[in-house]
Coordinates of C-alpha atoms in Angstrom, one line a residue:
X29 CA 48.8 14.2 15.3
X30 CA 46.3 16.7 16.9
X31 CA 43.4 15.6 18.6
X32 CA 41.1 16.4 15.3
X33 CA 43.0 13.6 13.3
X34 CA 42.6 11.0 16.5
X35 CA 39.8 8.6 14.8
X36 CA 40.8 5.2 16.7
X37 CA 42.7 4.0 20.1
X38 CA 43.3 0.4 20.9
X39 CA 41.7 -0.9 24.7
X40 CA 44.5 -2.7 26.1
X41 CA 43.1 -5.1 29.3
X42 CA 44.7 -6.8 32.2
X43 CA 42.9 -10.0 32.6
X44 CA 42.5 -11.5 36.4
X45 CA 46.1 -12.5 37.8
X46 CA 48.2 -11.3 35.0
X47 CA 51.1 -8.7 35.4
X48 CA 50.9 -7.9 31.2
X49 CA 48.4 -6.2 29.2
X50 CA 46.6 -8.2 26.4
X51 CA 44.9 -6.2 23.4
X52 CA 40.7 -6.3 23.6
X53 CA 39.6 -4.3 20.8
X54 CA 39.5 -0.7 19.1
X55 CA 37.6 2.5 19.3
X56 CA 36.5 4.4 16.9
X57 CA 35.5 8.1 16.7
X58 CA 32.7 8.3 14.6
X59 CA 30.0 11.1 14.2
X60 CA 30.5 12.4 18.0
X61 CA 30.0 9.2 19.2
X62 CA 33.1 6.5 20.4
X63 CA 32.4 2.9 19.6
X64 CA 34.1 0.2 20.5
X65 CA 34.4 -3.5 18.7
X66 CA 36.8 -6.6 20.1
X67 CA 39.7 -8.1 18.3
X68 CA 39.7 -11.9 16.5
X69 CA 42.5 -12.6 18.5
X70 CA 41.1 -11.5 22.0
X71 CA 37.6 -13.1 21.6
X72 CA 39.7 -16.3 20.1
X73 CA 41.6 -16.5 23.4
X74 CA 42.0 -20.1 24.7
X75 CA 41.6 -20.6 28.5
X76 CA 45.6 -21.7 28.8
X77 CA 46.1 -18.6 27.2
X78 CA 43.8 -16.6 30.3
X79 CA 40.4 -16.5 28.5
X80 CA 39.2 -13.5 26.9
X81 CA 36.3 -11.6 29.5
X82 CA 34.5 -9.0 28.8
X83 CA 35.3 -5.2 29.5
X84 CA 31.8 -5.2 31.2
X85 CA 28.5 -6.7 30.6
X86 CA 25.8 -5.8 29.9
X87 CA 27.3 -2.7 27.9
X88 CA 30.0 -4.7 26.0
X89 CA 29.2 -8.4 26.0
X90 CA 32.0 -10.9 24.1
X91 CA 30.9 -10.4 20.7
X92 CA 32.2 -9.7 17.3
X93 CA 31.2 -6.2 15.6
X94 CA 31.1 -2.8 16.4
X95 CA 28.9 -3.0 19.7
X96 CA 25.5 -0.4 19.5
X97 CA 26.0 2.4 22.6
X98 CA 23.5 2.4 25.6
X99 CA 20.8 4.6 25.0
X100 CA 21.9 8.2 25.7
X101 CA 25.6 7.6 25.8
X102 CA 28.3 9.0 23.2
X103 CA 30.5 6.1 24.6
X104 CA 30.4 2.9 26.4
X105 CA 30.2 4.1 30.2
X106 CA 32.8 1.3 31.5
X107 CA 35.6 3.0 29.1
X108 CA 34.2 6.5 30.2
X109 CA 35.0 5.3 33.6
X110 CA 38.9 4.8 32.3
X111 CA 39.0 8.4 31.4
X112 CA 40.5 11.5 33.6
X113 CA 37.8 13.7 35.5
X114 CA 38.1 17.5 35.7
X115 CA 41.4 17.7 37.3
X116 CA 43.6 15.1 34.9
X117 CA 41.8 17.0 31.9
X118 CA 43.3 20.0 33.2
X119 CA 46.6 18.7 33.2
X120 CA 46.4 17.5 30.0
X121 CA 45.4 20.7 28.7
X122 CA 48.0 22.5 30.2
X123 CA 50.4 20.2 29.0
X124 CA 49.1 19.9 25.5
X125 CA 48.1 23.6 24.8
X126 CA 49.2 25.7 27.7
X127 CA 45.9 26.8 28.8
X128 CA 45.9 28.2 32.1
X129 CA 43.6 28.0 35.1
X130 CA 40.5 26.7 36.3
X131 CA 38.1 28.2 33.8
X132 CA 39.7 26.3 31.0
X133 CA 37.0 24.6 28.4
X134 CA 38.2 21.2 28.8
X135 CA 36.0 20.3 25.9
X136 CA 38.4 21.7 23.8
X137 CA 40.1 18.2 23.3
X138 CA 38.2 15.2 22.6
X139 CA 37.6 11.5 24.4
X140 CA 39.9 9.5 22.4
X141 CA 42.8 12.1 23.3
X142 CA 42.3 12.5 26.5
X143 CA 42.3 8.3 26.5
X144 CA 45.5 8.4 25.1
X145 CA 47.5 11.3 26.8
X146 CA 46.8 10.4 30.3
X147 CA 48.6 8.3 32.3
X148 CA 49.0 4.6 32.0
X149 CA 48.1 3.6 35.6
X150 CA 44.6 4.6 35.7
X151 CA 42.0 3.1 38.2
X152 CA 41.2 -0.4 36.7
X153 CA 42.2 -2.9 34.6
X154 CA 42.2 -1.1 31.1
X155 CA 44.5 1.3 29.3
X156 CA 44.6 2.8 25.9
X157 CA 47.2 2.8 23.0
X158 CA 47.7 4.1 19.6
X159 CA 49.2 0.7 18.3
X160 CA 47.5 -2.5 18.6
X161 CA 50.5 -4.7 18.5
X162 CA 53.0 -2.7 20.7
X163 CA 52.4 -1.4 24.3
X164 CA 54.2 1.7 25.8
X165 CA 53.2 2.8 29.0
X166 CA 52.9 6.2 29.6
X167 CA 54.4 6.9 33.1
X168 CA 56.7 8.6 35.0
X169 CA 59.6 7.9 37.4
X170 CA 58.5 8.1 41.3
X171 CA 58.9 11.6 42.2
X172 CA 58.9 13.4 45.6
X173 CA 55.6 14.8 47.2
X174 CA 57.4 18.0 47.0
X175 CA 57.8 18.0 43.2
X176 CA 53.9 16.6 42.9
X177 CA 52.7 19.7 45.2
X178 CA 54.7 22.2 43.0
X179 CA 53.1 20.8 40.2
X180 CA 49.3 20.9 41.2
X181 CA 49.9 24.5 42.6
X182 CA 51.2 25.7 39.1
X183 CA 47.9 24.0 37.3
X184 CA 45.6 25.2 39.8
X185 CA 47.5 28.9 39.1
X186 CA 47.9 28.3 35.4
X187 CA 51.2 28.5 34.9
X188 CA 52.5 26.2 32.3
X189 CA 54.6 23.2 33.7
X190 CA 58.4 22.7 33.3
X191 CA 59.2 19.3 31.5
X192 CA 60.2 18.0 35.0
X193 CA 57.2 18.9 36.8
X194 CA 55.1 17.9 33.9
X195 CA 56.2 14.2 34.3
X196 CA 55.8 14.6 38.0
X197 CA 51.8 15.0 37.6
X198 CA 51.3 13.4 34.2
X199 CA 51.8 9.8 35.5
X200 CA 48.1 10.8 37.8
X201 CA 46.3 12.4 35.3
X202 CA 44.2 9.6 34.4
X203 CA 42.3 9.5 37.9
X204 CA 38.6 11.2 38.4
X205 CA 37.6 13.9 40.6
X206 CA 38.1 17.6 40.6
X207 CA 40.7 18.1 43.2
X208 CA 44.7 18.5 42.8
X209 CA 45.9 14.5 43.4
X210 CA 48.6 12.2 41.7
X211 CA 49.7 8.6 42.0
X212 CA 52.3 7.3 43.9
X213 CA 54.3 4.3 44.8
X214 CA 55.9 3.8 48.6
X215 CA 57.3 0.8 50.6
X216 CA 55.6 -1.7 48.2
X217 CA 52.5 -0.3 48.2
X218 CA 50.6 2.2 45.4
X219 CA 48.2 5.3 46.8
X220 CA 46.2 7.9 45.3
X221 CA 47.8 10.8 46.9
X222 CA 45.2 13.9 47.7
X223 CA 46.5 17.4 48.0
X224 CA 45.1 20.7 49.3
X225 CA 44.0 23.2 47.3
X226 CA 44.7 27.1 47.1
X227 CA 40.6 27.2 47.1
X228 CA 40.4 25.6 50.4
X229 CA 38.5 27.2 53.0
X230 CA 39.1 24.5 55.6
X231 CA 41.3 21.8 55.9
X232 CA 39.2 19.3 53.5
X233 CA 42.4 16.9 53.6
X234 CA 42.0 16.7 57.5
X235 CA 38.4 16.6 57.1
X236 CA 38.5 13.3 54.3
X237 CA 41.4 11.6 56.3
X238 CA 39.1 12.2 59.8
X239 CA 36.0 10.5 58.0
X240 CA 37.8 7.8 56.2
X241 CA 38.9 6.5 59.7
X242 CA 36.0 6.7 61.5
X243 CA 34.2 4.7 58.7
X244 CA 36.7 2.4 59.3
X245 CA 36.4 2.2 63.2
X246 CA 32.2 2.0 62.5
X247 CA 32.8 -1.1 60.7
X248 CA 32.6 0.0 57.2
X249 CA 35.0 -1.2 54.2
X250 CA 37.4 1.4 53.8
X251 CA 40.3 1.6 51.7
X252 CA 42.9 2.5 53.7
X253 CA 44.3 6.4 54.2
X254 CA 47.7 8.0 56.3
X255 CA 48.2 11.6 56.8
X256 CA 51.6 12.6 55.5
X257 CA 53.2 16.2 55.0
X258 CA 55.6 17.8 52.4
X259 CA 56.4 21.3 52.2
X260 CA 54.4 21.9 55.2
X261 CA 51.3 21.2 53.8
X262 CA 49.3 18.2 54.6
X263 CA 48.8 15.3 51.4
X264 CA 46.4 12.5 52.2
X265 CA 47.6 8.7 51.1
X266 CA 44.7 6.7 50.1
X267 CA 45.6 2.9 49.6
X268 CA 44.5 1.8 46.0
X269 CA 42.6 -1.7 45.9
X270 CA 42.4 -1.9 42.2
X271 CA 45.9 -3.5 42.7
X272 CA 47.6 -6.4 43.5
X273 CA 51.3 -7.2 44.4
X274 CA 52.4 -10.1 42.3
X275 CA 56.1 -11.3 42.4
X276 CA 58.0 -8.3 40.7
X277 CA 54.9 -7.3 39.1
X278 CA 51.2 -5.8 39.7
X279 CA 48.0 -7.5 38.5
X280 CA 45.0 -4.9 38.0
X281 CA 41.4 -5.5 38.9
X282 CA 38.5 -4.5 36.5
X283 CA 36.0 -1.9 37.7
X284 CA 33.0 -0.1 36.9
X285 CA 31.4 3.0 38.7
X286 CA 27.9 2.9 39.9
X287 CA 27.0 5.7 37.1
X288 CA 27.8 2.9 34.6
X289 CA 26.0 0.1 36.9
X290 CA 23.0 2.7 36.3
X291 CA 23.9 3.1 32.6
X292 CA 23.6 6.8 32.7
X293 CA 25.9 9.4 31.3
X294 CA 27.4 13.0 33.8
X295 CA 24.6 14.7 32.4
X296 CA 21.7 12.3 33.8
X297 CA 23.2 11.6 37.3
X298 CA 20.6 13.5 38.6
X299 CA 18.8 10.3 38.0
X300 CA 20.5 7.7 39.9
X301 CA 19.5 6.5 43.2
X302 CA 20.5 4.3 46.0
X303 CA 17.0 2.4 45.8
X304 CA 18.1 1.4 42.1
X305 CA 21.7 0.4 43.3
X306 CA 20.4 -1.8 45.7
X307 CA 18.0 -3.5 42.9
X308 CA 21.1 -4.3 41.1
X309 CA 23.1 -5.3 44.1
X310 CA 20.1 -8.0 44.8
X311 CA 20.3 -9.3 41.0
X312 CA 23.7 -9.2 39.9
X313 CA 26.2 -8.9 43.1
X314 CA 28.6 -11.1 45.1
X315 CA 26.9 -11.7 49.0
X316 CA 24.3 -9.2 47.9
X317 CA 22.3 -9.0 51.9
X318 CA 25.8 -8.4 53.1
X319 CA 26.4 -5.7 50.5
X320 CA 23.1 -3.8 50.5
X321 CA 23.7 -3.8 54.7
X322 CA 27.2 -2.4 54.0
X323 CA 26.1 0.4 50.9
X324 CA 23.6 1.3 53.3
X325 CA 25.7 1.9 56.3
X326 CA 27.7 3.8 53.8
X327 CA 24.6 6.2 53.5
X328 CA 24.2 6.3 56.9
X329 CA 27.6 7.6 57.8
X330 CA 28.0 10.0 54.6
X331 CA 24.4 11.7 55.9
X332 CA 25.8 11.5 59.7
X333 CA 29.6 12.6 58.4
X334 CA 28.3 15.6 56.0
X335 CA 29.3 13.8 52.6
X336 CA 26.9 14.8 50.6
X337 CA 29.2 14.3 47.4
X338 CA 28.3 11.0 46.8
X339 CA 27.6 10.9 43.4
X340 CA 27.6 7.7 41.4
X341 CA 30.9 7.7 40.5
X342 CA 32.1 7.7 43.9
X343 CA 30.6 4.4 44.3
X344 CA 32.4 1.9 42.4
X345 CA 32.4 -2.3 42.3
X346 CA 35.0 -5.2 40.8
X347 CA 33.6 -7.2 37.7
X348 CA 35.4 -10.4 37.2
X349 CA 33.3 -11.4 33.7
X350 CA 30.4 -12.2 35.5
X351 CA 29.9 -11.0 38.5
X352 CA 30.2 -7.5 40.8
X353 CA 31.3 -7.1 44.0
X354 CA 31.4 -3.6 45.7
X355 CA 34.5 -2.3 46.5
X356 CA 36.1 -0.8 49.5
X357 CA 34.7 3.0 50.3
X358 CA 36.7 6.0 48.9
X359 CA 35.8 9.6 48.8
X360 CA 34.2 9.9 51.7
X361 CA 34.9 13.7 52.4
X362 CA 32.7 15.9 54.6
X363 CA 31.6 19.1 52.3
X364 CA 31.5 22.8 53.1
X365 CA 28.3 23.7 54.8
X366 CA 27.1 27.3 55.5
X367 CA 23.4 26.1 57.3
X368 CA 21.9 23.2 58.2
X369 CA 20.0 21.7 55.6
X370 CA 21.5 19.6 52.6
X371 CA 20.8 17.1 50.2
X372 CA 22.8 13.9 48.8
X373 CA 23.9 13.4 45.6
X374 CA 22.1 10.3 44.8
X375 CA 18.5 10.1 45.4
X376 CA 17.7 8.2 48.6
X377 CA 13.7 7.2 48.5
X378 CA 11.6 8.3 46.1
X379 CA 12.5 11.4 44.4
X380 CA 14.0 12.5 48.0
X381 CA 17.7 13.0 48.7
X382 CA 17.6 15.4 51.8
X383 CA 20.7 14.3 53.9
X384 CA 18.5 13.2 57.1
X385 CA 18.2 9.8 58.6
X386 CA 14.5 9.8 58.3
X387 CA 14.9 9.6 54.7
X388 CA 17.3 6.7 54.9
X389 CA 14.5 5.1 57.2
X390 CA 12.2 5.2 54.7
X391 CA 14.3 3.4 52.4
X392 CA 15.7 0.3 54.5
X393 CA 12.9 -1.7 52.7
X394 CA 15.3 -1.6 49.8
X395 CA 18.1 -2.9 51.0
X396 CA 16.3 -6.2 52.8
X397 CA 16.6 -3.9 56.3
X398 CA 14.2 -3.7 59.0
X399 CA 12.9 -0.6 60.8
X400 CA 14.6 -2.1 63.8
X401 CA 17.9 -2.9 61.5
X402 CA 18.3 0.3 60.4
X403 CA 17.9 2.2 63.7
X404 CA 20.2 0.0 64.8
X405 CA 23.0 1.2 61.9
X406 CA 22.0 4.6 63.0
X407 CA 23.0 4.1 66.7
X408 CA 26.0 2.2 66.2
X409 CA 27.5 4.9 63.6
X410 CA 26.4 8.1 65.6
X411 CA 28.3 6.8 69.1
X412 CA 31.2 5.8 66.6
X413 CA 31.6 9.0 65.5
X414 CA 31.2 10.6 69.4
X415 CA 33.5 7.7 70.8
X416 CA 36.0 8.0 68.8
X417 CA 36.2 12.2 67.8
X418 CA 38.7 13.2 69.9
X419 CA 41.1 10.7 69.4
X420 CA 40.9 10.8 65.4
X421 CA 41.2 14.7 65.0
X422 CA 44.2 14.3 67.6
X423 CA 46.0 11.8 65.1
X424 CA 45.1 14.2 62.5
X425 CA 46.6 17.5 64.6
X426 CA 43.6 19.1 63.8
X427 CA 43.5 22.7 64.6
X428 CA 40.8 23.7 67.6
X429 CA 39.1 26.1 65.0
X430 CA 38.7 23.2 62.7
X431 CA 37.4 20.7 65.1
X432 CA 34.6 23.5 66.1
X433 CA 34.2 23.9 62.5
X434 CA 33.6 20.3 61.4
X435 CA 31.7 19.2 64.5
X436 CA 27.3 19.3 64.5
X437 CA 28.1 21.1 61.2
X438 CA 29.5 18.7 58.9
X439 CA 29.9 15.6 62.0
X440 CA 26.3 15.0 63.3
X441 CA 24.4 17.8 62.2
X442 CA 21.2 18.2 63.5
X443 CA 19.3 18.3 60.9
X444 CA 20.3 15.0 59.8
X445 CA 19.4 13.3 63.2
X446 CA 16.6 11.6 63.8
X447 CA 13.8 13.8 66.1

């Protein structure tokens, strides 16, 4: 079957606390759009079966018939959240077409192909199958980090994968982002593994480890991380928070990205804003006051750590069928910075996205924070970075060259600080 032949796919979902999926409905390709409708059996589930839950509302409410797409979207955002991004698409194209290198046109395959060809252990609680009755997970045996490294390097270099290496990397093809990564399981925990890239000009993996550790020390709710080595290369392991051990199996937690909460697609992501996010939190999230303070603290930490890749796919919420809850922070990765001036990926205050604390100060009221409370957050995070910088860099075995490169450039850049 070629990608042009794929006109439908079936959505399977793990309901809360369940270790096996059930079919929720059908996706259909129609005139360049992908439409969804729930299956009759799913809508009729009774409570003792684990009742049906909407994949996400208001986008896909529990009702019969083909559901209309939000304005401007070609597929439901909550479905697109489960699709692979740039890295996973390159892996799939390498596998299916033997196409090479970073310049590969990922538009050559359609969305249903990417959904059906990517690994089944994707982020969140969904998977996609060609059948509405038989669930067959697409996964690989647990492979070594050395094998995963070799696979990632071959994809980056545009070299076709051997069958063994193909299987090694395929498992992680469904996860998002543009950098090389994979999924692994070790000692009863599941991780996203991030690798260095051949194009890195500095230790990106260590920079993210340091940022995530400092964010935790600052009191933010952050996914646990650890730094390991394989084949003399650094690998960052980020513990997955969308998986819960249930006896011998795993349950999955349903998630949606902030981009989906905004009703935007990647082409419209420039309109995403922290102010809009704060408004959604006030009306739809659990513990809105604490959540607003957490999100504001993450924004401040992003600015003070040089992470301006805080786009709307790098924020997410758990969805339980009724309410949203902010997930732990992830992808806090300081970005390369030649000069002082920088901008965040999302708007902060009005149309202003400059990476400065004074921009955050002007947005504080949207987070139900006074100016004094905002300044207390600034001071606390700044002091945490200053106090723990040396110790966390030592834990990461960061070289003196990179340490000098990061300090006052990515971390605590003078442009970002209050006058």
